[in-house]
Coordinates of C-alpha atoms and ligand atoms in Angstrom, one line a residue:
X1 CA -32.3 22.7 -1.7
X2 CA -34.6 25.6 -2.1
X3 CA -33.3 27.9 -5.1
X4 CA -37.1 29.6 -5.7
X5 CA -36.3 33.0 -3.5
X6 CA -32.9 33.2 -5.2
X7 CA -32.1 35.5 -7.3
X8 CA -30.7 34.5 -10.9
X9 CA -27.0 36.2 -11.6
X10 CA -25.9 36.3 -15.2
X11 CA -23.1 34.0 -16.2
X12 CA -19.6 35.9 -15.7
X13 CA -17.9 36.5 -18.7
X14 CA -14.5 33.5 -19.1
X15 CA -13.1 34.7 -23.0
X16 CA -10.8 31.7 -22.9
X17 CA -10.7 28.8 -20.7
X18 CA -8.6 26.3 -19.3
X19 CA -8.4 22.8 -21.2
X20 CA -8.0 19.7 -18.9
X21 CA -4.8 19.0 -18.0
X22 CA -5.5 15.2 -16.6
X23 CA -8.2 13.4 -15.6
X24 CA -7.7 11.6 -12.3
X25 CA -9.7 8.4 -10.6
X26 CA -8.3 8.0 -7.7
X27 CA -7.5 4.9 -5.5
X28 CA -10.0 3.1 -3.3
X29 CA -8.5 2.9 0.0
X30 CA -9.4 2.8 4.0
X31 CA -8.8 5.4 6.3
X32 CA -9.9 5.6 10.0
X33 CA -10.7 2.5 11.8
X34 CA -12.1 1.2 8.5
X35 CA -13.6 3.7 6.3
X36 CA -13.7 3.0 2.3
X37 CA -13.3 6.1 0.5
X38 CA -11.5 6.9 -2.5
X39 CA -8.4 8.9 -2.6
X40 CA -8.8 11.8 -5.3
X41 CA -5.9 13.8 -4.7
X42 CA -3.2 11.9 -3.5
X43 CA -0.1 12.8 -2.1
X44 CA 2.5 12.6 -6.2
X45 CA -0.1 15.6 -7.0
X46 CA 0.5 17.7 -4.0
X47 CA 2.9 19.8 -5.6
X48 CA 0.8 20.0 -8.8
X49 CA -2.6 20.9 -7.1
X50 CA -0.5 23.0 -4.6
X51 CA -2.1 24.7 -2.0
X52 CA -4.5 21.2 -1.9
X53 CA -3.2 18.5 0.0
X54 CA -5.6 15.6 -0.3
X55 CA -9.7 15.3 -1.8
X56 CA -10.8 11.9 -0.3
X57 CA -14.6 10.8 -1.7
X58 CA -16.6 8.7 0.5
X59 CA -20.3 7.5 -0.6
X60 CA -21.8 3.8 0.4
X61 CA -25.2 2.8 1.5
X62 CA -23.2 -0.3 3.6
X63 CA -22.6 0.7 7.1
X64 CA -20.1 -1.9 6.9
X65 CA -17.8 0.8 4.8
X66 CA -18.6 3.8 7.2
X67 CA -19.9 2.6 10.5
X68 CA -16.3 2.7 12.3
X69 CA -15.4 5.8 11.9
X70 CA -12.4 8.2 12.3
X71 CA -11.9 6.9 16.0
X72 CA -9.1 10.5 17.9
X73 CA -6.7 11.4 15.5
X74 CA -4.3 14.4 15.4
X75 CA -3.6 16.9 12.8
X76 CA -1.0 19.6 12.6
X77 CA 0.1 22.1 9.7
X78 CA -3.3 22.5 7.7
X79 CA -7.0 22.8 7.5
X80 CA -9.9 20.3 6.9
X81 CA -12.8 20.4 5.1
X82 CA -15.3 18.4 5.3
X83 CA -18.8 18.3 2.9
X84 CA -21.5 16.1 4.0
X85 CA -23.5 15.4 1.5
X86 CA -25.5 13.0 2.8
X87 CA -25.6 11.6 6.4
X88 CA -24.5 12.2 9.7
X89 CA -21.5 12.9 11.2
X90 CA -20.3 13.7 15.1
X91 CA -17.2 15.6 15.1
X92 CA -15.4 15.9 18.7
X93 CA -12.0 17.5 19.3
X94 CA -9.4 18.5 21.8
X95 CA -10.2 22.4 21.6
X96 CA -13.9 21.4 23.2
X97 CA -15.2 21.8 19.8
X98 CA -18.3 19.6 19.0
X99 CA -20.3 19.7 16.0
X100 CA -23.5 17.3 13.7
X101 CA -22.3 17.3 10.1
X102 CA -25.2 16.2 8.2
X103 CA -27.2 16.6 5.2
X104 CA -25.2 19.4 2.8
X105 CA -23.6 21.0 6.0
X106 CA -19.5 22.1 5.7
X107 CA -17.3 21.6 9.1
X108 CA -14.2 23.8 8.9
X109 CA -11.0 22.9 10.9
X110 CA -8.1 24.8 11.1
X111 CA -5.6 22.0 12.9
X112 CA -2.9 25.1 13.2
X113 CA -0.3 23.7 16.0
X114 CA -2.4 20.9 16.9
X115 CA -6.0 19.1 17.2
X116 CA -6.5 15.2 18.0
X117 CA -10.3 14.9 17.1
X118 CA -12.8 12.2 16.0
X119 CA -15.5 11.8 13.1
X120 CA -17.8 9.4 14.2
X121 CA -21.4 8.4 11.7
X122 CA -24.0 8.9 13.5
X123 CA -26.4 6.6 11.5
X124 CA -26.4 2.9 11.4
X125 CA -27.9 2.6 8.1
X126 CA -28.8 4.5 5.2
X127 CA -26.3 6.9 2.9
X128 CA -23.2 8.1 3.5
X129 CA -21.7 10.4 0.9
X130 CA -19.3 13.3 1.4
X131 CA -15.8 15.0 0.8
X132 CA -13.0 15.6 2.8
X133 CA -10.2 18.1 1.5
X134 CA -6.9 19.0 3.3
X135 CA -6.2 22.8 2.4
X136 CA -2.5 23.5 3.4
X137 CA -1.7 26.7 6.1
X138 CA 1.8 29.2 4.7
X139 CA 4.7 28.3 6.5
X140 CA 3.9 31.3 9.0
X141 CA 0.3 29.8 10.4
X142 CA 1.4 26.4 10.5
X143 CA 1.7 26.6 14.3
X144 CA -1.6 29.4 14.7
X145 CA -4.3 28.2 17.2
X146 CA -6.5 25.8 16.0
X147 CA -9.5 27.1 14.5
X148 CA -13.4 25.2 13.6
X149 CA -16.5 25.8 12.2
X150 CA -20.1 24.4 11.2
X151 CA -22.3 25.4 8.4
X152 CA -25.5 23.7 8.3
X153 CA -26.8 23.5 4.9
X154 CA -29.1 26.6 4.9
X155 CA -25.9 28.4 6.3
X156 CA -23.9 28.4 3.4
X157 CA -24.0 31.3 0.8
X158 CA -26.1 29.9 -2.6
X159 CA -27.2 31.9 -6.0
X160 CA -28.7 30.3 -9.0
X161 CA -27.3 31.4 -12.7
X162 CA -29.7 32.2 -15.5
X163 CA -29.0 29.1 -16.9
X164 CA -30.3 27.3 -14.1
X165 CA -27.1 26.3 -12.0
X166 CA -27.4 26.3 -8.8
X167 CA -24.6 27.2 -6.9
X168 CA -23.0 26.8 -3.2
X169 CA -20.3 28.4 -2.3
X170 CA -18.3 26.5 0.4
X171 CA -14.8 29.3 0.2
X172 CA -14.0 32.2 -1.8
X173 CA -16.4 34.2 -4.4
X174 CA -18.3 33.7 -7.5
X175 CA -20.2 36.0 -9.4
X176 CA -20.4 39.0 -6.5
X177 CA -21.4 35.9 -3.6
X178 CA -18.7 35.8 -0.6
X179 CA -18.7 31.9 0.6
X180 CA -18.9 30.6 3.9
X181 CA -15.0 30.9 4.5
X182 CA -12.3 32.7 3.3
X183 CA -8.1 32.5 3.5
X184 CA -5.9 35.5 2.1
X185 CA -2.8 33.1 1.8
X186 CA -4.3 30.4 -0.3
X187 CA -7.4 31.9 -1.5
X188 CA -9.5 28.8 -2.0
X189 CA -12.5 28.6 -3.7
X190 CA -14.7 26.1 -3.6
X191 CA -18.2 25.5 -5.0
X192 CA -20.9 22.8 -5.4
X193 CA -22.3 23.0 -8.7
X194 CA -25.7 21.4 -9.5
X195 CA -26.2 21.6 -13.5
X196 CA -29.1 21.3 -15.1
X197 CA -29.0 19.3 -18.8
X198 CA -27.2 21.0 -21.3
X199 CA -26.7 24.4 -19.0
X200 CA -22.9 25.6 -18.4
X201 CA -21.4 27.4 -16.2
X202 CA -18.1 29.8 -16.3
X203 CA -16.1 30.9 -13.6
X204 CA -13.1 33.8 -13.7
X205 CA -10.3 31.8 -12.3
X206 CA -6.4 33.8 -12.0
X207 CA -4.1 32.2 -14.7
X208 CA -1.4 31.4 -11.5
X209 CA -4.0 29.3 -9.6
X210 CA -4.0 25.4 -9.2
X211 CA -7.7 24.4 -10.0
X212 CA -9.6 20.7 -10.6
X213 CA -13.2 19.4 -10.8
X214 CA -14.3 16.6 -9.4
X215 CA -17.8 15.2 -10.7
X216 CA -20.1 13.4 -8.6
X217 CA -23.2 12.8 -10.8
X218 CA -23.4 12.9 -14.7
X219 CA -20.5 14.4 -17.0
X220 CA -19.2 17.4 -18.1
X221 CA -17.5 19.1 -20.8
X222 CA -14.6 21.2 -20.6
X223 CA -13.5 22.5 -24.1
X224 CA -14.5 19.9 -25.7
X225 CA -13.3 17.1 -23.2
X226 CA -15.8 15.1 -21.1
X227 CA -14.9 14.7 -17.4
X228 CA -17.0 11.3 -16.7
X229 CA -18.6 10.7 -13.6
X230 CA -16.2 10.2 -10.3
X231 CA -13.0 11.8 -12.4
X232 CA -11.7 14.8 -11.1
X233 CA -10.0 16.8 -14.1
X234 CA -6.9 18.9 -13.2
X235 CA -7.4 21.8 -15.2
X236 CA -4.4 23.5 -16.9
X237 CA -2.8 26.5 -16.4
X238 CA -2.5 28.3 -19.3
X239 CA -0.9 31.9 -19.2
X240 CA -4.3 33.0 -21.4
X241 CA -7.0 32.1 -20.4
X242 CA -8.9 33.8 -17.6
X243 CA -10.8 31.1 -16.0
X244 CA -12.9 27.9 -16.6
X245 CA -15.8 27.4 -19.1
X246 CA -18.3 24.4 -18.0
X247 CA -20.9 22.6 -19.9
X248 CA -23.1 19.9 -18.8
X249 CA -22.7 16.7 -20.9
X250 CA -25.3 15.5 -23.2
X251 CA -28.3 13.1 -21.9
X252 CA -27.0 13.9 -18.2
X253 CA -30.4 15.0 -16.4
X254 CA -28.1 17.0 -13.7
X255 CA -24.5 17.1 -13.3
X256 CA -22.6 17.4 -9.6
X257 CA -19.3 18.4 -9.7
X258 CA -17.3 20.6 -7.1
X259 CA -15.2 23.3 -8.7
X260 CA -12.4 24.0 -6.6
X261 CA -9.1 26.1 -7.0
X262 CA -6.3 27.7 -4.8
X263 CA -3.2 30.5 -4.6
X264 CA 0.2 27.8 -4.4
X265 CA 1.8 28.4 -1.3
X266 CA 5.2 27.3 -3.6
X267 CA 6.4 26.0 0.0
X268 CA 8.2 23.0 1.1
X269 CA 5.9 20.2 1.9
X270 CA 6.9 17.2 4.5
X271 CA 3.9 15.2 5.0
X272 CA 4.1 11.8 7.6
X273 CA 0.2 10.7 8.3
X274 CA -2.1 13.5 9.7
X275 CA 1.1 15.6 9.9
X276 CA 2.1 18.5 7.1
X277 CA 4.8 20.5 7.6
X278 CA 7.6 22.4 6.1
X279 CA 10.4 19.9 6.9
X280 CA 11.1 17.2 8.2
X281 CA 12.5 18.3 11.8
X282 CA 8.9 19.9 11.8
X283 CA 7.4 16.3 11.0
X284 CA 9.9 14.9 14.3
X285 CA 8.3 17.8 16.5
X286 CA 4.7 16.8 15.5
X287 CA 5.5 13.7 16.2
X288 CA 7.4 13.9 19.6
X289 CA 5.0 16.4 20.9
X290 CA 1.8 14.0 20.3
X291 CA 4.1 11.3 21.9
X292 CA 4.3 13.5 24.8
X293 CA 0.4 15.1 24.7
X294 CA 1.8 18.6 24.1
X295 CA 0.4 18.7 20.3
X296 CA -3.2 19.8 21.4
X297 CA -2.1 21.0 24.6
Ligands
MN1 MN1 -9.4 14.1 10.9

């Protein structure tokens, strides 16, 4: 990424921050017709990490663990967001939507009251690494019209600290930058941080929001605590402190980690497959009407 032409933002001021709460590995798993990826969030901390539904990681340089894909699917109840961070993705749905997620670019989909879409690689070699997180809708836009977008890489909002961190912001706002999306219900934020060695990083964060990291090269340090390489740390929430303090761990040349954190909808949540919902008559519906091709209809 090209940082030179950015401005560099002073550090915002975090007097006390979070501690980690738990540090999570997740569970290697396939999804799609095939994919490996690694569940991060899974569905026991739903409630915890609350409004964040799932955080699958996916990185392989085998085709054989990517080359199948995520043949039509549907979705209903939620949004998906998906972080490419390196390789190429085709992403077709039932709205007419069609978008290339490669290299750094964000895809955006709002499911609302129904999408059936596919995520196909587009490579038949090389890298694939990326994200996927399931952001959940209030009770009141579960059924909204769907919704989709593409950020290419140069798209997305970016500053640089004056401690060197470079930093994308995918949803919300850090230090005075608005990111590429943002949701008055669940207020997500959610930022790629690149680190340089020994830099930190601090970020206000409201004491009532669900936050985690999730580190994707080198370490960091959270009060103390080292989040190690493919952990994500849930961080806690503690009445007193006003947001997160980060700080790159020793003999790491540069530290990846995605800092991302959420209002809780404090809603019911019924979840059967690609279907999240309120109840479980809701789940029936979903169901029933992708029997009967209404869902995307
Ligand atoms: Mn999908």
């Amino acid at each position: 990424m090209s940082t030179d032409t950015l401005s560099r933002i002073p550090s915002a001021a975090v007097s006390r921050s979070r501690t980690v709460e738990q540090l999570v590995t997740g569970r290697p798993t396939s999804d799609g017709a095939g994919v490996k990826l690694t569940r991060v969030l899974s569905q026991p901390l739903q409630h915890r990490l609350d409004p964040f539904l799932m955080l699958d990681a996916f990185g392989s340089d085998k085709a054989d663990d990517y080359i199948a894909g995520f043949p039509d699917h549907p979705h209903r109840g939620f949004e998906t967001v998906t972080y490419m961070i390196a390789g190429r993705m085709l992403h077709r749905d039932s709205a007419g939507h069609e978008g290339l997620l490669e290299n750094g670019g964000v895809q955006w989909m709002t499911a609302g009251r129904g999408v059936i879409h596919s995520e196909i690689p587009q490579q038949e070699e090389g890298v694939m690494e990326g994200f996927q997180l399931w952001l959940n809708l209030p009770a009141k836009d579960k059924l909204s019209a769907p919704w989709y977008r593409d950020f290419a890489a140069a798209e997305l909002p970016r500053f640089v600290t004056e401690a060197g961190v470079e930093v994308t912001v995918i949803a919300g706002e850090s230090h005075g930058v608005t990111g590429a999306v943002t949701r008055e219900a669940t207020a997500p934020l959610y930022l790629d941080l690149h680190l340089p060695a020994d830099a930190s990083f601090s970020q206000p964060l409201p004491a009532g929001q669900n936050a985690f990291l999730y580190v994707y090269r080198g370490a960091l340090k959270v009060e103390g605590r080292t989040v190690p390489v493919r952990n994500m740390a849930i961080l806690a929430n503690e009445a007193d402190s006003d947001g997160v303090l980060l700080e790159g761990a020793e003999g790491m040349e540069e530290t990846r980690a995605l800092l991302i954190a959420g209002r809780p909808l404090g809603e019911p949540i019924a979840q059967y497959g690609p279907f999240v919902m309120n109840t479980e008559q809701e789940i029936y519906q979903a169901v029933a009407d992708y029997r009967a091709g209404r869902l995307a209809a």
